[in-house]
PDB file of C-alpha atoms in Angstrom:
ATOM      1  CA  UNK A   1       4.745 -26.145  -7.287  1.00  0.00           C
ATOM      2  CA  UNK A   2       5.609 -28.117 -10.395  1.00  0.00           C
ATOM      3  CA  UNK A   3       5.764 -31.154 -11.059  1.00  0.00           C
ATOM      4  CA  UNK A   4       6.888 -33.576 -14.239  1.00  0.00           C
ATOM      5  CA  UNK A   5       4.351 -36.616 -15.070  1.00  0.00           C
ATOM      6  CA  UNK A   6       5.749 -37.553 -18.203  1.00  0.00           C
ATOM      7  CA  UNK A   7       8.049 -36.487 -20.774  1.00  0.00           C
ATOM      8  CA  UNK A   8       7.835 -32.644 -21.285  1.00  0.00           C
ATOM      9  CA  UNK A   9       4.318 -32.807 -19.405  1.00  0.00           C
ATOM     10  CA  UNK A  10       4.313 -30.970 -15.959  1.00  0.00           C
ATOM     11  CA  UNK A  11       1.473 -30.358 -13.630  1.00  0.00           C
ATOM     12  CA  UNK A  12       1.998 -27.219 -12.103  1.00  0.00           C
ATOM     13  CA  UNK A  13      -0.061 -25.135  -9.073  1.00  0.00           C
ATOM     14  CA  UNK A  14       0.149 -21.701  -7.818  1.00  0.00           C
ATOM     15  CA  UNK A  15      -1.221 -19.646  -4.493  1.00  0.00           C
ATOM     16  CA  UNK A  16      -1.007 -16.624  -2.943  1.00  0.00           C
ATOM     17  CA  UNK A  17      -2.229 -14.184  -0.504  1.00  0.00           C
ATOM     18  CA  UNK A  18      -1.387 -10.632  -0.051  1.00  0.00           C
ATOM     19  CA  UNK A  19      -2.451  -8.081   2.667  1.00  0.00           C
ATOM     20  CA  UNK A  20      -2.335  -4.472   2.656  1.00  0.00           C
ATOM     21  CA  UNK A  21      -3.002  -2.867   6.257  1.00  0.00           C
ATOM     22  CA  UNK A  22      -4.139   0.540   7.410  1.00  0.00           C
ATOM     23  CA  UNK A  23      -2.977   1.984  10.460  1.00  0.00           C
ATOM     24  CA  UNK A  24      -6.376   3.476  11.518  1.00  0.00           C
ATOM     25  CA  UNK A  25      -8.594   3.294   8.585  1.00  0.00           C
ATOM     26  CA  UNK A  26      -9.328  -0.520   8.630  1.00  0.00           C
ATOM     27  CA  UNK A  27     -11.856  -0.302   6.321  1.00  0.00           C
ATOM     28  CA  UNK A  28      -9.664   0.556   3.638  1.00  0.00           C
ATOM     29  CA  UNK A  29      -7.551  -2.779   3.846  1.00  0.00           C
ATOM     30  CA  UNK A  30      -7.237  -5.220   1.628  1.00  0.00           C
ATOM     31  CA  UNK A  31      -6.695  -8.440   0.930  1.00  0.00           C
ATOM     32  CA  UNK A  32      -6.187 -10.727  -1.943  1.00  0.00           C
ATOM     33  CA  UNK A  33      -6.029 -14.047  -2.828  1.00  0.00           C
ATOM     34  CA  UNK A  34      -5.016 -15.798  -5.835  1.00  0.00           C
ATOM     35  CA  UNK A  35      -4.970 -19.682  -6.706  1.00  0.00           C
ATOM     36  CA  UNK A  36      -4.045 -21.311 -10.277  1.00  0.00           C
ATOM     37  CA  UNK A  37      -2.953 -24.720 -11.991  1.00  0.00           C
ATOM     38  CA  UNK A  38      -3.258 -26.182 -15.074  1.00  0.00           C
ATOM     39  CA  UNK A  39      -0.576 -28.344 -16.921  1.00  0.00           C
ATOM     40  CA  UNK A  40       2.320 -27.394 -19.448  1.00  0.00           C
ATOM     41  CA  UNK A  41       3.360 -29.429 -22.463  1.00  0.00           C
ATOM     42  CA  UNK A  42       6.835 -28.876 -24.289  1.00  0.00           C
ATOM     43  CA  UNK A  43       7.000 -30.372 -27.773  1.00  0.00           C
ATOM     44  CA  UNK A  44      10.269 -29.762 -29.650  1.00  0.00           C
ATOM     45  CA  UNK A  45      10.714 -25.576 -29.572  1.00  0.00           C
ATOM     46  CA  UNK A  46       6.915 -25.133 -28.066  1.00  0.00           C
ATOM     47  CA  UNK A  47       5.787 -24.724 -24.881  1.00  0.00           C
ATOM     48  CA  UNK A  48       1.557 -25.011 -24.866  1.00  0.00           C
ATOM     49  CA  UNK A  49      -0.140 -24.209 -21.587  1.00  0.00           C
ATOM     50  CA  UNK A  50      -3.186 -24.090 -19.930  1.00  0.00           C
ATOM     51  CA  UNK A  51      -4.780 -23.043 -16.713  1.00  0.00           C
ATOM     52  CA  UNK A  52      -7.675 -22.346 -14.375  1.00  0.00           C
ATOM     53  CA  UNK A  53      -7.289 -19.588 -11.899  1.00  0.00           C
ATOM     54  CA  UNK A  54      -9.162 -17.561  -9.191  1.00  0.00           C
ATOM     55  CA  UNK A  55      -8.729 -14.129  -8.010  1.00  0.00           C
ATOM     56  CA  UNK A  56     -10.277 -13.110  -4.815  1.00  0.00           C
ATOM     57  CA  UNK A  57     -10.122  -9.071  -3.357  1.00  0.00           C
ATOM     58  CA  UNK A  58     -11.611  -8.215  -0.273  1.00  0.00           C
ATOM     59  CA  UNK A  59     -11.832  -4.513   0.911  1.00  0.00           C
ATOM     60  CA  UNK A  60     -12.359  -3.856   4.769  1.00  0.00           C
ATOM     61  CA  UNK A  61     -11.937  -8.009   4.775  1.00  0.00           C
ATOM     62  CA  UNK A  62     -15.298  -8.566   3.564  1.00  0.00           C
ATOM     63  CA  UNK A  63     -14.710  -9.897  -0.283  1.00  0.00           C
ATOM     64  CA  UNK A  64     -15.329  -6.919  -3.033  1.00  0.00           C
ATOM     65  CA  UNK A  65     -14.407  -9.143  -6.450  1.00  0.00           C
ATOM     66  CA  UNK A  66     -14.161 -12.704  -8.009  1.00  0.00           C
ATOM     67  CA  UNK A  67     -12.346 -13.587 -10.727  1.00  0.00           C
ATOM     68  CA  UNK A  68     -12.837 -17.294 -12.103  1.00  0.00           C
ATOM     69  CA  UNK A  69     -11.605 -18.028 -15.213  1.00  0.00           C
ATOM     70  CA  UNK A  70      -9.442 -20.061 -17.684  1.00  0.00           C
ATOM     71  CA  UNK A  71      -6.217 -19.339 -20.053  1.00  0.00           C
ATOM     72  CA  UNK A  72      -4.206 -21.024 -22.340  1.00  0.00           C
ATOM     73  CA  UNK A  73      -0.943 -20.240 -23.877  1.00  0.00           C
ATOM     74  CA  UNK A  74       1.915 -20.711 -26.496  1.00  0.00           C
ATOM     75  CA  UNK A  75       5.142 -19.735 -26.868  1.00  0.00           C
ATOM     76  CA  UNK A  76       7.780 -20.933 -29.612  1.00  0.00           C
ATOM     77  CA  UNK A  77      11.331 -20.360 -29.305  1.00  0.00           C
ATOM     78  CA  UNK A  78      13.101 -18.612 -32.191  1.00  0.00           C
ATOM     79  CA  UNK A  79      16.781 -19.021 -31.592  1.00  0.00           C
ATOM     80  CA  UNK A  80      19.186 -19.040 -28.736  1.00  0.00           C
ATOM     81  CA  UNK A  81      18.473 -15.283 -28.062  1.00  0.00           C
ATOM     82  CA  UNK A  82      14.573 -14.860 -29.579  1.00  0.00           C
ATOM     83  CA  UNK A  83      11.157 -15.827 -27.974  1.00  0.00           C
ATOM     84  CA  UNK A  84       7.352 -15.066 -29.289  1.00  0.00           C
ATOM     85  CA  UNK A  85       4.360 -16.035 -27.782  1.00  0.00           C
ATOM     86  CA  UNK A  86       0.482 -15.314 -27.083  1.00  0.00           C
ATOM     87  CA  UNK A  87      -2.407 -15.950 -24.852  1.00  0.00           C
ATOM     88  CA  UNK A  88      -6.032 -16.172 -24.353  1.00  0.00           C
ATOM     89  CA  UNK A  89      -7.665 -15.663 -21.512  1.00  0.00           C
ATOM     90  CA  UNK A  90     -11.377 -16.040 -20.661  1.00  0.00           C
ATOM     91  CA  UNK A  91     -13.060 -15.055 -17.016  1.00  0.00           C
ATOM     92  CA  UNK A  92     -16.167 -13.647 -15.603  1.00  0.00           C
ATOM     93  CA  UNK A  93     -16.309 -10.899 -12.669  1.00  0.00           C
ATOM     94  CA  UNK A  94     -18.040 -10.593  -9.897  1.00  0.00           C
ATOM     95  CA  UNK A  95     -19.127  -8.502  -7.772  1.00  0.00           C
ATOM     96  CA  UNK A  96     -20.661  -8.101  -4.064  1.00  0.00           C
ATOM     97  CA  UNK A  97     -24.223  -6.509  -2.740  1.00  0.00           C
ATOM     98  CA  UNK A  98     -24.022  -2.554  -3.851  1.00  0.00           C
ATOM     99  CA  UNK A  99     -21.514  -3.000  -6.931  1.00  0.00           C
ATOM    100  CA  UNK A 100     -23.142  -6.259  -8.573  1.00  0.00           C
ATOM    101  CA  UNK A 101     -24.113  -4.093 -11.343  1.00  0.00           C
ATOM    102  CA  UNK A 102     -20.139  -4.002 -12.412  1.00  0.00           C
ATOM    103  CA  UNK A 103     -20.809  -7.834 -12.901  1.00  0.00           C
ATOM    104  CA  UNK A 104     -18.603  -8.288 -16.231  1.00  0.00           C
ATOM    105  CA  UNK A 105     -17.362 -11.129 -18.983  1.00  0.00           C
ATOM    106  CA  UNK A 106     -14.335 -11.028 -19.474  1.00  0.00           C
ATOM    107  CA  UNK A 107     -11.761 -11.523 -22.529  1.00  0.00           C
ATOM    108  CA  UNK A 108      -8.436 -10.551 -23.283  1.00  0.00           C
ATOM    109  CA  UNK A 109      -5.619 -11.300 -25.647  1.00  0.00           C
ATOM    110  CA  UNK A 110      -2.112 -10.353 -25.430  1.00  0.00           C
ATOM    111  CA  UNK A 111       1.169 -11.031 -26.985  1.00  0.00           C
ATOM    112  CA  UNK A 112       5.292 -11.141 -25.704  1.00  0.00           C
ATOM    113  CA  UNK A 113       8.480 -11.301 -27.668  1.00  0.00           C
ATOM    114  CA  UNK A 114      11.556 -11.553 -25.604  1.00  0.00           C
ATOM    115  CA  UNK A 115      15.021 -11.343 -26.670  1.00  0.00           C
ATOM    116  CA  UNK A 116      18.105 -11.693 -25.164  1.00  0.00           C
ATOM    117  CA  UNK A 117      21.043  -9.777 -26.118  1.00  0.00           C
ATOM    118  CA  UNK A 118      25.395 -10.743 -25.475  1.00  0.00           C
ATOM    119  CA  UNK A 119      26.578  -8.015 -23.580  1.00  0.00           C
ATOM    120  CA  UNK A 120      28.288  -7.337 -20.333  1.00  0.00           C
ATOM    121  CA  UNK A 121      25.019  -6.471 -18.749  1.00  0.00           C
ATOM    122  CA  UNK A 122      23.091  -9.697 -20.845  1.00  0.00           C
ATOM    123  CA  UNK A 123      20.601  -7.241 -21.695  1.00  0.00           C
ATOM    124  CA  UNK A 124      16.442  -9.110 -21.931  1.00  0.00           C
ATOM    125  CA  UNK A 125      14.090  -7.046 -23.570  1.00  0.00           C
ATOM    126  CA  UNK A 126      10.617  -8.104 -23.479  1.00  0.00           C
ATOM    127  CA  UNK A 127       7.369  -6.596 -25.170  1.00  0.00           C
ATOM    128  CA  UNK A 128       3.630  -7.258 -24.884  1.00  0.00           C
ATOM    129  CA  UNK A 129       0.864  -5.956 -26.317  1.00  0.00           C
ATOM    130  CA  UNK A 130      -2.808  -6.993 -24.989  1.00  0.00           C
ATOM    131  CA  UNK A 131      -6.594  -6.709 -25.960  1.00  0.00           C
ATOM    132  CA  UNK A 132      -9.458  -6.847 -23.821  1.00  0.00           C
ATOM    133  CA  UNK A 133     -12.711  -6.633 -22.944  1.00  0.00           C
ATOM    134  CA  UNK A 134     -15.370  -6.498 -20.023  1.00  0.00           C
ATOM    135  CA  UNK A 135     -18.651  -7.250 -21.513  1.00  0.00           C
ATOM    136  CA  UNK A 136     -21.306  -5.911 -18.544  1.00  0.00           C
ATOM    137  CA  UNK A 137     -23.896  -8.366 -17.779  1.00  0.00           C
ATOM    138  CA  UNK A 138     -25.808  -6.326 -15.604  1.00  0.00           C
ATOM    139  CA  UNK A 139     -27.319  -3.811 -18.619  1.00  0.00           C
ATOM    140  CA  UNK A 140     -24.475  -1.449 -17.407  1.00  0.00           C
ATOM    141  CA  UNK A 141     -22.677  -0.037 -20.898  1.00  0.00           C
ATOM    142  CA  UNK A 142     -20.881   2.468 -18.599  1.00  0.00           C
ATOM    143  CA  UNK A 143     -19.537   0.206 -16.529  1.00  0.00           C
ATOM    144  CA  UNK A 144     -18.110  -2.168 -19.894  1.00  0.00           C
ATOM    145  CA  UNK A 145     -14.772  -1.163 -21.601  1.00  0.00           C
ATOM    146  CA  UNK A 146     -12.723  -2.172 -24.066  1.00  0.00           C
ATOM    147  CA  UNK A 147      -8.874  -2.123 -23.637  1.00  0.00           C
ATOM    148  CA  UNK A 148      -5.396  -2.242 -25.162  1.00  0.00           C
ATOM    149  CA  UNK A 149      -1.845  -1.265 -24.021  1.00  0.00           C
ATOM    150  CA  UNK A 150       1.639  -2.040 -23.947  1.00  0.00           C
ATOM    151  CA  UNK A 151       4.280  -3.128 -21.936  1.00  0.00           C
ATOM    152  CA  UNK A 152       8.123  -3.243 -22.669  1.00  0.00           C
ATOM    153  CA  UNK A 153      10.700  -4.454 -20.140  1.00  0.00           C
ATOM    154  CA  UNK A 154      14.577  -4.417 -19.535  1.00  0.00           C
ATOM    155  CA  UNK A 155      16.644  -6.940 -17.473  1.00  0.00           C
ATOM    156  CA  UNK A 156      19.799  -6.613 -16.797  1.00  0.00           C
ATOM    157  CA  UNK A 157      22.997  -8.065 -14.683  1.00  0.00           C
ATOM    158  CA  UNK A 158      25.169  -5.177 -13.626  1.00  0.00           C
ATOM    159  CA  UNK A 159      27.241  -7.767 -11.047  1.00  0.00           C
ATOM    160  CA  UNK A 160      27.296 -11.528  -9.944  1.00  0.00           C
ATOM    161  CA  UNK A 161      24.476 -11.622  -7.723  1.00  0.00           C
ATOM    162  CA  UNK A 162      22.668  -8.833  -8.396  1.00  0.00           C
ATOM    163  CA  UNK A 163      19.413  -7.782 -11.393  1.00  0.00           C
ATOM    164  CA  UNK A 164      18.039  -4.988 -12.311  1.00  0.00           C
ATOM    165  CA  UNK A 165      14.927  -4.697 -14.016  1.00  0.00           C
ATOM    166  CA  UNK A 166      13.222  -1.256 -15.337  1.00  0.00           C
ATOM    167  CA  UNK A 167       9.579  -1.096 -17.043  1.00  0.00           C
ATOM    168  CA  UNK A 168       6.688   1.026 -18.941  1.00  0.00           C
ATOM    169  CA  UNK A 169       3.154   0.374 -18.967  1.00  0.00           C
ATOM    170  CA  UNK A 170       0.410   2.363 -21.161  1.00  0.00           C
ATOM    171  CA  UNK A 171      -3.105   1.115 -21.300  1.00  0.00           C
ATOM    172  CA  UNK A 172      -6.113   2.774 -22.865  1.00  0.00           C
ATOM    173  CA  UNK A 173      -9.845   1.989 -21.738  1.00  0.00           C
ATOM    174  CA  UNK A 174     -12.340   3.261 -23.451  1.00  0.00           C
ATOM    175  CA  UNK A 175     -15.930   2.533 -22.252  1.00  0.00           C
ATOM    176  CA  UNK A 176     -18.710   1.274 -23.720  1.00  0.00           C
ATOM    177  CA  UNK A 177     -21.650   4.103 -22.928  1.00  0.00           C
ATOM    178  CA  UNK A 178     -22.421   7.325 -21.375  1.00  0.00           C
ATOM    179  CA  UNK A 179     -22.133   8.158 -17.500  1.00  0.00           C
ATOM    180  CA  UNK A 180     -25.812   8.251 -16.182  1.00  0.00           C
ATOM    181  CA  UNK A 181     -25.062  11.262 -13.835  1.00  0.00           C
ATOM    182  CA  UNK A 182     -22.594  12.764 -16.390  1.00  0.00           C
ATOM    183  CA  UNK A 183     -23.664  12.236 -19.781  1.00  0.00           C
ATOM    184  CA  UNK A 184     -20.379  11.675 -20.553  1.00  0.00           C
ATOM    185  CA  UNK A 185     -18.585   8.546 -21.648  1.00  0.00           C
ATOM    186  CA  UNK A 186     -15.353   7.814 -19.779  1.00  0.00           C
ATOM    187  CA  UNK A 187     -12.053   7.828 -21.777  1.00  0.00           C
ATOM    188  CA  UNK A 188      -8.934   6.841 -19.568  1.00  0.00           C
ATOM    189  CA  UNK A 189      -5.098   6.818 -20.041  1.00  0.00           C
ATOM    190  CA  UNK A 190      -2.818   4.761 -17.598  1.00  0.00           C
ATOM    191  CA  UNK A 191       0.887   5.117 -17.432  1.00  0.00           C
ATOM    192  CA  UNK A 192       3.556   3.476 -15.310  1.00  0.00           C
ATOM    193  CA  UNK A 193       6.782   3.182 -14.794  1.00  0.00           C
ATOM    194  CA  UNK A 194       8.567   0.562 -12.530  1.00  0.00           C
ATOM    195  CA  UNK A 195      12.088  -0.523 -11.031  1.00  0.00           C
ATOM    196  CA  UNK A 196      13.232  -3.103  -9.049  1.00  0.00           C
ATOM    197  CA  UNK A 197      17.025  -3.849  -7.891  1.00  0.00           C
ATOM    198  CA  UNK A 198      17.538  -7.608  -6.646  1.00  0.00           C
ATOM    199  CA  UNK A 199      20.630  -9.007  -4.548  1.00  0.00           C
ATOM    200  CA  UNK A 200      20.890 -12.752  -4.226  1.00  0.00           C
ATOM    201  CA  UNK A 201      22.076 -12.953  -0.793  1.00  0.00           C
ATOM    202  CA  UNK A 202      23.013 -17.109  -1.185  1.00  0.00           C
ATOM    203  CA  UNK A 203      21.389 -19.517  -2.922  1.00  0.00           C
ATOM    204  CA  UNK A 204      18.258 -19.448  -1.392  1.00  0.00           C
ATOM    205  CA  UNK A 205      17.672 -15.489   0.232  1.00  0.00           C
ATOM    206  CA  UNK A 206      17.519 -12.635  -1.696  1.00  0.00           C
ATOM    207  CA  UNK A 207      16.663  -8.844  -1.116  1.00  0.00           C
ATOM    208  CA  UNK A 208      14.284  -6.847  -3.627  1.00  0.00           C
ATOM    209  CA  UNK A 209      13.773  -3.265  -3.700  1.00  0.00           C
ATOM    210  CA  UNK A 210      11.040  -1.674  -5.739  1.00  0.00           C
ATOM    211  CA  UNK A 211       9.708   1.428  -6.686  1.00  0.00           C
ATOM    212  CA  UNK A 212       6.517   2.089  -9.055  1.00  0.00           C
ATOM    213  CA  UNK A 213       4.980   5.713 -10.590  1.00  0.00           C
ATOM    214  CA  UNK A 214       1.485   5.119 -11.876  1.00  0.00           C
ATOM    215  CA  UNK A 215      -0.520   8.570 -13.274  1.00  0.00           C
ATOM    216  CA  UNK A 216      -4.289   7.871 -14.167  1.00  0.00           C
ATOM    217  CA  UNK A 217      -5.409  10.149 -16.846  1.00  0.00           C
ATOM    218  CA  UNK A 218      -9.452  10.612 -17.524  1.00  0.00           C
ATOM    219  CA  UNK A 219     -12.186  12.736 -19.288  1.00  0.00           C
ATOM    220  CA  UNK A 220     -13.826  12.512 -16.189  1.00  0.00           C
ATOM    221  CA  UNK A 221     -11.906  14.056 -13.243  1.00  0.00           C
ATOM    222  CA  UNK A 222     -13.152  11.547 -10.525  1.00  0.00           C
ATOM    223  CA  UNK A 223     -11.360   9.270 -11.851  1.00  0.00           C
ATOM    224  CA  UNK A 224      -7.559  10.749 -12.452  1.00  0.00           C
ATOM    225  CA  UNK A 225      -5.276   9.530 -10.041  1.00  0.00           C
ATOM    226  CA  UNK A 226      -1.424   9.179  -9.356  1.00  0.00           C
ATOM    227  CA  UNK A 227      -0.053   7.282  -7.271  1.00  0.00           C
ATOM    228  CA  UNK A 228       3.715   6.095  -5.753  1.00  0.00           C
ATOM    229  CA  UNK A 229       4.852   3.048  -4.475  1.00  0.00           C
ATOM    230  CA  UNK A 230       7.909   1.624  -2.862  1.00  0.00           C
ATOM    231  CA  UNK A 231       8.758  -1.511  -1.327  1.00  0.00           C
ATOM    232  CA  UNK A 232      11.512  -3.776   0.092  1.00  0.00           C
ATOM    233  CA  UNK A 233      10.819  -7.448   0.023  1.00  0.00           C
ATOM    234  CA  UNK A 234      13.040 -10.598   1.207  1.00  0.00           C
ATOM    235  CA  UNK A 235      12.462 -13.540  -0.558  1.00  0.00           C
ATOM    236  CA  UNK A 236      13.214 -17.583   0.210  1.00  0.00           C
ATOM    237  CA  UNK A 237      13.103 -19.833  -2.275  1.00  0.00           C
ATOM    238  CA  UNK A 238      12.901 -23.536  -2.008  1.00  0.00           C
ATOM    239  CA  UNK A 239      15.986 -25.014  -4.209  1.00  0.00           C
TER     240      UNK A 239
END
């Protein structure tokens, strides 16, 4: 929800919640819910904004993780076809009974440059690069990391009605001490790769299918993973 409360000044608010359900295995389900809201300010080419948000995951629907924390951002508008922008973003972790010692601070900056392209398929590439890091508070260096990655995206309109979008993700996380059963200090590589064809059905319904290839690379084998994903979503928006 958004909503204007003076000239280029909005109050805006966001909420979701998202279940995934096992057929059999119920304590593998999850569940997460996310709130957010803040204001945005638009002066001139500029848009400045600033929120509060909180990020709730519950495994087996007892809660696992808390997120609280706070970001602002800024983007400036090049031209007619050219956008850059950043963001800072502050937040502490937490954790429940058995994994409170993953209890974190959090950090993390990150960039985006978009630009738009005239072309039969209006081509809208965007790229963003980000910096973190998850400062343990529970005298866990193993269980800190610090982070950066990439992400580059592609929009496109093949047909009146329809957008495709294709992605790539890499992120590196490097940790801040030793395994204590493994004297060994984890070193991880992430990699994705993501689609998603949309059809606007009318103004308001549309149909969305996805599909998403994430691979998990590690110095320490417990932790390499790979993973697929597909989904079909229908969507109503309020207009």
């Amino acid at each position: 929800i958004t909503r204007p409360v003076a000239p280029g000044t909005a109050l805006f608010g966001y909420a979701s919640i998202d279940s995934k359900m096992n057929g059999s295995e119920t304590a593998f389900d999850q569940d997460t819910v996310n709130l957010a809201g803040g204001a945005s300010f638009v002066r001139g080419k500029n848009l400045f904004r600033v929120s509060g948000l909180y990020n709730e995951l519950a495994v087996g629907h007892d809660w696992y993780r808390k997120l609280e924390g706070i970001t602002g951002e800024a983007n400036h508008q090049i031209d007619e076809f050219q956008m850059v922008g950043g963001s800072l973003q502050f937040g502490q972790l937490r954790y429940q009974g058995g994994n409170e010692p993953r209890n974190a601070d959090l950090w993390a900056i990150a960039g985006t440059y978009r630009r738009a392209f005239i072309g039969k398929l209006q081509p809208l590439l965007t790229i963003s690069p980000s910096y973190g890091e998850e400062h343990n508070s529970k005298s866990r260096p193993d269980l800190g990391r610090k982070y950066y990655g990439l992400r580059a995206g592609l929009a496109l309109t093949p047909a009146p009605g329809w957008a495709l979008a294709l992605g790539a993700t890499y992120q590196n996380s490097r940790y801040d001490g030793p395994d204590p059963l493994l004297a060994t200090t984890r070193d991880d590589e992430y990699y994705g790769v993501d689609g998603a064809l949309s059809y606007a059905l009318n103004r308001n319904w549309s149909v969305r299918g996805e599909a998403q290839y994430l691979k998990n690379r590690s110095n320490i084998a417990l932790y390499a993973f790979d993973r697929s994903v597909y989904m079909l979503k229908l969507r109503y928006e309020f207009k």
